Amino acid sequence: MAKVIAVTSGKGGVGKTTTSAAFAAGLAKRGFKTVVIDFDVGLRNLDLIMGCERRVVYDLLNVIHNEGSLNQALIKDKRLENLFILPASQTRDKDALNLEGVERVLNELRERFDYIICDSPAGIEKGAIAAMYYADEALIVTNPEVSSVRDSDRIVGMLGSKTYRAEKELEPVKEYLVLTRYDTRRVDTGEMLSAEDVQEILAIPFLGVIPESQAVLEASNSGIPVTLDEESDAGSAYMDVVDRFLGEDRPHRFMQTVKKGFFSRLFRG
């Protein structure tokens, strides 16, 4: 039976969709049959980051409202055998989402996949609630900034009170922290919170930092999940996150400023 994993945060622009794509692709690379669902109805962009925007015919809402089948809506990734995408509608309103329909779709997907990744829209409106409501586990994506961390703390509270597991008094949703756009130099100068600061505030298991990297923007613009570029810092950092999630012991990287050696400083290398 598949696990449903919500990728969420309270604030927009922190990298949820990038993380959803990278995390799903990483799980598929590790051999798990994985589907990633875009819950951002009306503003979909997961299909762009996954490079399949021209292949969208049916979407999540078509399936929920019986206007198309799940097989018609699922898009198989061309690079990874185990990866599928279920896009959001770009033309309808979030009010068209309903929890009963979401549950039906998730139950059908549970029979076919190992992991179901739910890419949540920002905020706490209907799309975000739908993305997290049936989650078994959740990645809380945040930037090392006070406002972002505060909003994520609110999401942690919602996962503990407004989900199916909370309402039915089942085992709580397992929560994990992913810290994105991490810049060690700005941390050193006090412009950003440190990873330790954020962990202390949110007090949930820590999967790692994703360093600020041009590779993320380049991958998104190219329609390629950044985990397919393990030569980049961001790509290898996301694979570390995936492996830690899967229970592997990986040393934390990209959390300390790399100090230049004598000759690098001498020749300004």
Short mmCIF file of C-alpha atoms in Angstrom, two decimals:
data_model
loop_
_atom_site.label_atom_id
_atom_site.label_comp_id
_atom_site.label_asym_id
_atom_site.label_seq_id
_atom_site.Cartn_x
_atom_site.Cartn_y
_atom_site.Cartn_z
CA MET A 1 0.00 0.00 0.00
CA ALA A 2 1.40 3.38 -1.03
CA LYS A 3 2.33 6.18 1.32
CA VAL A 4 0.80 9.61 0.65
CA ILE A 5 3.31 12.41 1.21
CA ALA A 6 2.25 16.07 1.22
CA VAL A 7 4.86 18.65 0.26
CA THR A 8 3.68 21.81 1.94
CA SER A 9 4.46 25.13 3.63
CA GLY A 10 2.54 28.22 4.58
CA LYS A 11 4.44 30.63 2.37
CA GLY A 12 4.66 30.85 -1.41
CA GLY A 13 7.94 30.89 -3.30
CA VAL A 14 9.86 28.59 -0.97
CA GLY A 15 10.35 25.80 -3.51
CA LYS A 16 7.50 23.38 -2.85
CA THR A 17 6.93 22.44 -6.49
CA THR A 18 10.66 22.16 -7.16
CA THR A 19 10.92 19.94 -4.08
CA SER A 20 7.91 17.85 -5.12
CA ALA A 21 9.42 17.22 -8.55
CA ALA A 22 12.92 16.56 -7.21
CA PHE A 23 11.72 14.31 -4.38
CA ALA A 24 9.41 12.28 -6.64
CA ALA A 25 12.14 11.87 -9.26
CA GLY A 26 14.60 10.84 -6.54
CA LEU A 27 12.26 8.14 -5.24
CA ALA A 28 11.76 6.89 -8.81
CA LYS A 29 15.55 6.80 -9.30
CA ARG A 30 15.77 4.62 -6.22
CA GLY A 31 13.39 2.13 -7.80
CA PHE A 32 10.04 3.11 -6.24
CA LYS A 33 6.97 3.54 -8.42
CA THR A 34 6.01 7.14 -7.74
CA VAL A 35 3.30 9.58 -8.82
CA VAL A 36 3.35 13.31 -8.13
CA ILE A 37 0.04 15.23 -8.08
CA ASP A 38 -0.36 18.98 -8.63
CA PHE A 39 -3.00 20.40 -6.28
CA ASP A 40 -2.51 24.02 -7.36
CA VAL A 41 -5.78 24.29 -9.29
CA GLY A 42 -5.84 27.28 -11.64
CA LEU A 43 -2.12 28.01 -11.31
CA ARG A 44 -0.52 24.71 -12.22
CA ASN A 45 3.21 24.65 -12.89
CA LEU A 46 4.34 21.17 -11.87
CA ASP A 47 3.92 20.08 -15.50
CA LEU A 48 6.36 22.82 -16.56
CA ILE A 49 9.00 21.77 -14.05
CA MET A 50 8.53 18.14 -15.09
CA GLY A 51 8.75 19.05 -18.78
CA CYS A 52 5.41 17.52 -19.77
CA GLU A 53 3.20 20.60 -20.27
CA ARG A 54 2.47 19.72 -23.91
CA ARG A 55 1.26 16.25 -22.96
CA VAL A 56 -1.53 17.37 -20.59
CA VAL A 57 -4.98 16.32 -21.89
CA TYR A 58 -6.90 15.36 -18.74
CA ASP A 59 -6.20 16.51 -15.18
CA LEU A 60 -6.96 15.82 -11.52
CA LEU A 61 -10.32 17.57 -11.61
CA ASN A 62 -11.40 15.68 -14.73
CA VAL A 63 -10.80 12.46 -12.80
CA ILE A 64 -12.54 13.71 -9.64
CA HIS A 65 -15.63 14.74 -11.63
CA ASN A 66 -15.66 11.59 -13.80
CA GLU A 67 -14.86 13.52 -16.97
CA GLY A 68 -11.90 11.32 -17.73
CA SER A 69 -10.21 8.24 -16.31
CA LEU A 70 -7.11 8.11 -14.16
CA ASN A 71 -5.29 6.29 -16.96
CA GLN A 72 -6.11 9.14 -19.33
CA ALA A 73 -4.86 11.79 -16.90
CA LEU A 74 -1.63 10.14 -15.72
CA ILE A 75 1.46 11.20 -17.67
CA LYS A 76 4.41 8.81 -17.71
CA ASP A 77 7.78 10.50 -17.41
CA LYS A 78 10.00 9.90 -20.45
CA ARG A 79 13.23 9.75 -18.43
CA LEU A 80 12.31 7.61 -15.43
CA GLU A 81 10.41 4.35 -15.83
CA ASN A 82 8.83 4.56 -12.36
CA LEU A 83 7.66 8.20 -12.42
CA PHE A 84 4.18 9.54 -13.30
CA ILE A 85 2.57 12.99 -13.09
CA LEU A 86 -1.08 13.89 -12.43
CA PRO A 87 -1.50 17.56 -13.44
CA ALA A 88 -3.85 20.17 -12.02
CA SER A 89 -6.53 21.99 -13.98
CA GLN A 90 -5.47 25.37 -15.31
CA THR A 91 -8.97 26.66 -16.09
CA ARG A 92 -11.12 25.78 -13.10
CA ASP A 93 -11.57 27.12 -9.61
CA LYS A 94 -10.23 25.55 -6.41
CA ASP A 95 -13.83 25.15 -5.23
CA ALA A 96 -14.15 22.30 -7.74
CA LEU A 97 -11.90 20.24 -5.46
CA ASN A 98 -13.73 18.05 -2.97
CA LEU A 99 -12.29 15.72 -0.36
CA GLU A 100 -14.48 12.79 -1.37
CA GLY A 101 -13.16 12.93 -4.92
CA VAL A 102 -9.57 13.33 -3.71
CA GLU A 103 -9.98 10.29 -1.46
CA ARG A 104 -11.31 8.20 -4.35
CA VAL A 105 -8.39 9.17 -6.59
CA LEU A 106 -5.83 8.52 -3.85
CA ASN A 107 -7.33 5.13 -3.06
CA GLU A 108 -7.03 4.12 -6.69
CA LEU A 109 -3.44 5.36 -6.82
CA ARG A 110 -2.56 3.53 -3.59
CA GLU A 111 -3.18 0.24 -5.40
CA ARG A 112 -0.70 1.09 -8.15
CA PHE A 113 2.15 3.08 -6.59
CA ASP A 114 4.68 2.94 -3.76
CA TYR A 115 4.64 6.70 -3.12
CA ILE A 116 2.08 9.42 -3.89
CA ILE A 117 3.55 12.94 -3.66
CA CYS A 118 1.02 15.76 -3.24
CA ASP A 119 2.35 19.15 -4.35
CA SER A 120 0.43 21.65 -2.24
CA PRO A 121 -0.31 25.25 -3.22
CA ALA A 122 0.79 28.00 -0.84
CA GLY A 123 -1.38 29.14 2.03
CA ILE A 124 -4.13 27.40 3.93
CA GLU A 125 -7.01 27.49 1.44
CA LYS A 126 -8.91 24.60 -0.10
CA GLY A 127 -6.18 23.28 -2.38
CA ALA A 128 -3.66 23.18 0.45
CA ILE A 129 -6.12 21.43 2.76
CA ALA A 130 -6.94 18.87 0.05
CA ALA A 131 -3.24 18.17 -0.55
CA MET A 132 -2.48 17.46 3.12
CA TYR A 133 -5.78 16.01 4.38
CA TYR A 134 -5.09 12.34 3.55
CA ALA A 135 -1.31 12.50 4.04
CA ASP A 136 0.56 9.79 5.88
CA GLU A 137 3.73 11.89 5.96
CA ALA A 138 4.63 15.48 5.08
CA LEU A 139 7.66 17.42 3.94
CA ILE A 140 7.57 20.92 5.42
CA VAL A 141 9.51 23.11 2.99
CA THR A 142 10.79 26.38 4.37
CA ASN A 143 13.40 29.05 3.75
CA PRO A 144 15.73 30.19 6.55
CA GLU A 145 13.75 33.38 7.12
CA VAL A 146 11.59 34.29 10.10
CA SER A 147 8.35 34.79 8.12
CA SER A 148 8.75 31.52 6.25
CA VAL A 149 9.48 29.56 9.42
CA ARG A 150 6.54 31.15 11.24
CA ASP A 151 4.16 30.16 8.41
CA SER A 152 5.59 26.63 8.41
CA ASP A 153 4.96 26.39 12.14
CA ARG A 154 1.31 27.13 11.43
CA ILE A 155 1.24 24.31 8.87
CA VAL A 156 2.73 21.92 11.43
CA GLY A 157 -0.19 22.81 13.68
CA MET A 158 -2.69 22.14 10.90
CA LEU A 159 -1.15 18.74 10.13
CA GLY A 160 -1.70 17.87 13.76
CA SER A 161 -5.33 19.04 13.87
CA LYS A 162 -7.00 19.30 10.44
CA THR A 163 -6.07 16.05 8.68
CA TYR A 164 -7.90 12.75 8.36
CA ARG A 165 -5.45 11.12 10.77
CA ALA A 166 -6.02 13.86 13.36
CA GLU A 167 -9.81 13.74 13.05
CA LYS A 168 -9.92 9.93 13.34
CA GLU A 169 -7.37 9.95 16.20
CA LEU A 170 -4.99 7.74 14.22
CA GLU A 171 -1.20 7.81 14.34
CA PRO A 172 -0.19 11.41 13.55
CA VAL A 173 1.16 12.52 10.19
CA LYS A 174 4.95 12.11 10.21
CA GLU A 175 6.52 15.50 9.56
CA TYR A 176 9.94 16.25 8.11
CA LEU A 177 11.80 19.53 7.55
CA VAL A 178 13.48 20.44 4.25
CA LEU A 179 15.31 23.77 4.32
CA THR A 180 15.64 25.34 0.86
CA ARG A 181 17.59 28.29 -0.62
CA TYR A 182 20.23 27.94 2.09
CA ASP A 183 23.14 30.36 1.75
CA THR A 184 25.91 29.72 4.27
CA ARG A 185 27.51 33.13 3.76
CA ARG A 186 24.26 34.91 4.62
CA VAL A 187 23.84 32.64 7.63
CA ASP A 188 27.35 33.55 8.77
CA THR A 189 26.56 37.28 8.54
CA GLY A 190 23.26 36.89 10.38
CA GLU A 191 21.07 37.71 7.39
CA MET A 192 19.49 34.22 7.50
CA LEU A 193 18.56 31.80 10.26
CA SER A 194 20.87 28.82 10.62
CA ALA A 195 19.63 25.26 10.08
CA GLU A 196 20.00 24.73 13.83
CA ASP A 197 17.79 27.78 14.54
CA VAL A 198 15.03 26.50 12.24
CA GLN A 199 15.20 23.00 13.71
CA GLU A 200 14.89 24.43 17.21
CA ILE A 201 11.81 26.47 16.26
CA LEU A 202 9.92 23.78 14.33
CA ALA A 203 11.15 20.76 16.33
CA ILE A 204 10.49 18.17 13.60
CA PRO A 205 12.91 15.64 12.05
CA PHE A 206 15.40 17.32 9.72
CA LEU A 207 16.08 15.87 6.25
CA GLY A 208 18.63 18.45 5.12
CA VAL A 209 19.35 21.74 3.42
CA ILE A 210 19.16 22.56 -0.27
CA PRO A 211 21.79 25.19 -1.09
CA GLU A 212 20.94 28.30 -3.06
CA SER A 213 21.89 27.26 -6.58
CA GLN A 214 21.58 28.45 -10.15
CA ALA A 215 21.11 24.78 -11.07
CA VAL A 216 17.59 24.82 -9.59
CA LEU A 217 16.47 27.64 -11.88
CA GLU A 218 18.17 26.10 -14.89
CA ALA A 219 16.58 22.71 -14.24
CA SER A 220 13.12 24.25 -13.77
CA ASN A 221 13.42 26.28 -16.98
CA SER A 222 14.51 23.14 -18.83
CA GLY A 223 11.66 21.01 -17.47
CA ILE A 224 14.04 18.64 -15.69
CA PRO A 225 13.78 17.67 -12.00
CA VAL A 226 17.04 18.82 -10.43
CA THR A 227 17.69 15.36 -8.94
CA LEU A 228 18.53 14.22 -12.47
CA ASP A 229 21.58 16.51 -12.22
CA GLU A 230 23.57 14.97 -9.38
CA GLU A 231 26.63 16.91 -10.54
CA SER A 232 25.03 20.04 -9.07
CA ASP A 233 25.02 20.84 -5.35
CA ALA A 234 21.24 21.13 -5.33
CA GLY A 235 20.72 17.85 -7.18
CA SER A 236 22.99 15.91 -4.84
CA ALA A 237 21.45 17.65 -1.81
CA TYR A 238 17.96 16.54 -2.87
CA MET A 239 19.20 12.96 -3.35
CA ASP A 240 20.61 13.12 0.20
CA VAL A 241 17.13 14.18 1.38
CA VAL A 242 15.54 11.26 -0.46
CA ASP A 243 18.04 8.78 0.97
CA ARG A 244 17.61 10.07 4.53
CA PHE A 245 13.83 9.81 4.10
CA LEU A 246 14.33 6.19 3.05
CA GLY A 247 16.30 5.52 6.23
CA GLU A 248 19.85 5.80 4.88
CA ASP A 249 22.56 7.44 6.97
CA ARG A 250 23.92 10.40 5.03
CA PRO A 251 26.22 13.11 6.46
CA HIS A 252 24.71 16.59 6.25
CA ARG A 253 26.40 18.72 3.60
CA PHE A 254 26.19 22.32 2.37
CA MET A 255 25.73 23.69 5.90
CA GLN A 256 29.18 25.22 6.36
CA THR A 257 30.89 27.96 4.39
CA VAL A 258 33.67 26.54 2.23
CA LYS A 259 36.76 28.50 3.17
CA LYS A 260 39.20 29.25 0.35
CA GLY A 261 42.76 28.06 0.70
CA PHE A 262 45.87 30.27 0.73
CA PHE A 263 46.54 30.07 -3.00
CA SER A 264 42.87 30.64 -3.86
CA ARG A 265 42.89 33.82 -1.81
CA LEU A 266 46.29 34.86 -3.16
CA PHE A 267 45.17 34.57 -6.78
CA ARG A 268 41.52 35.46 -6.04
CA GLY A 269 40.48 32.02 -7.42
#
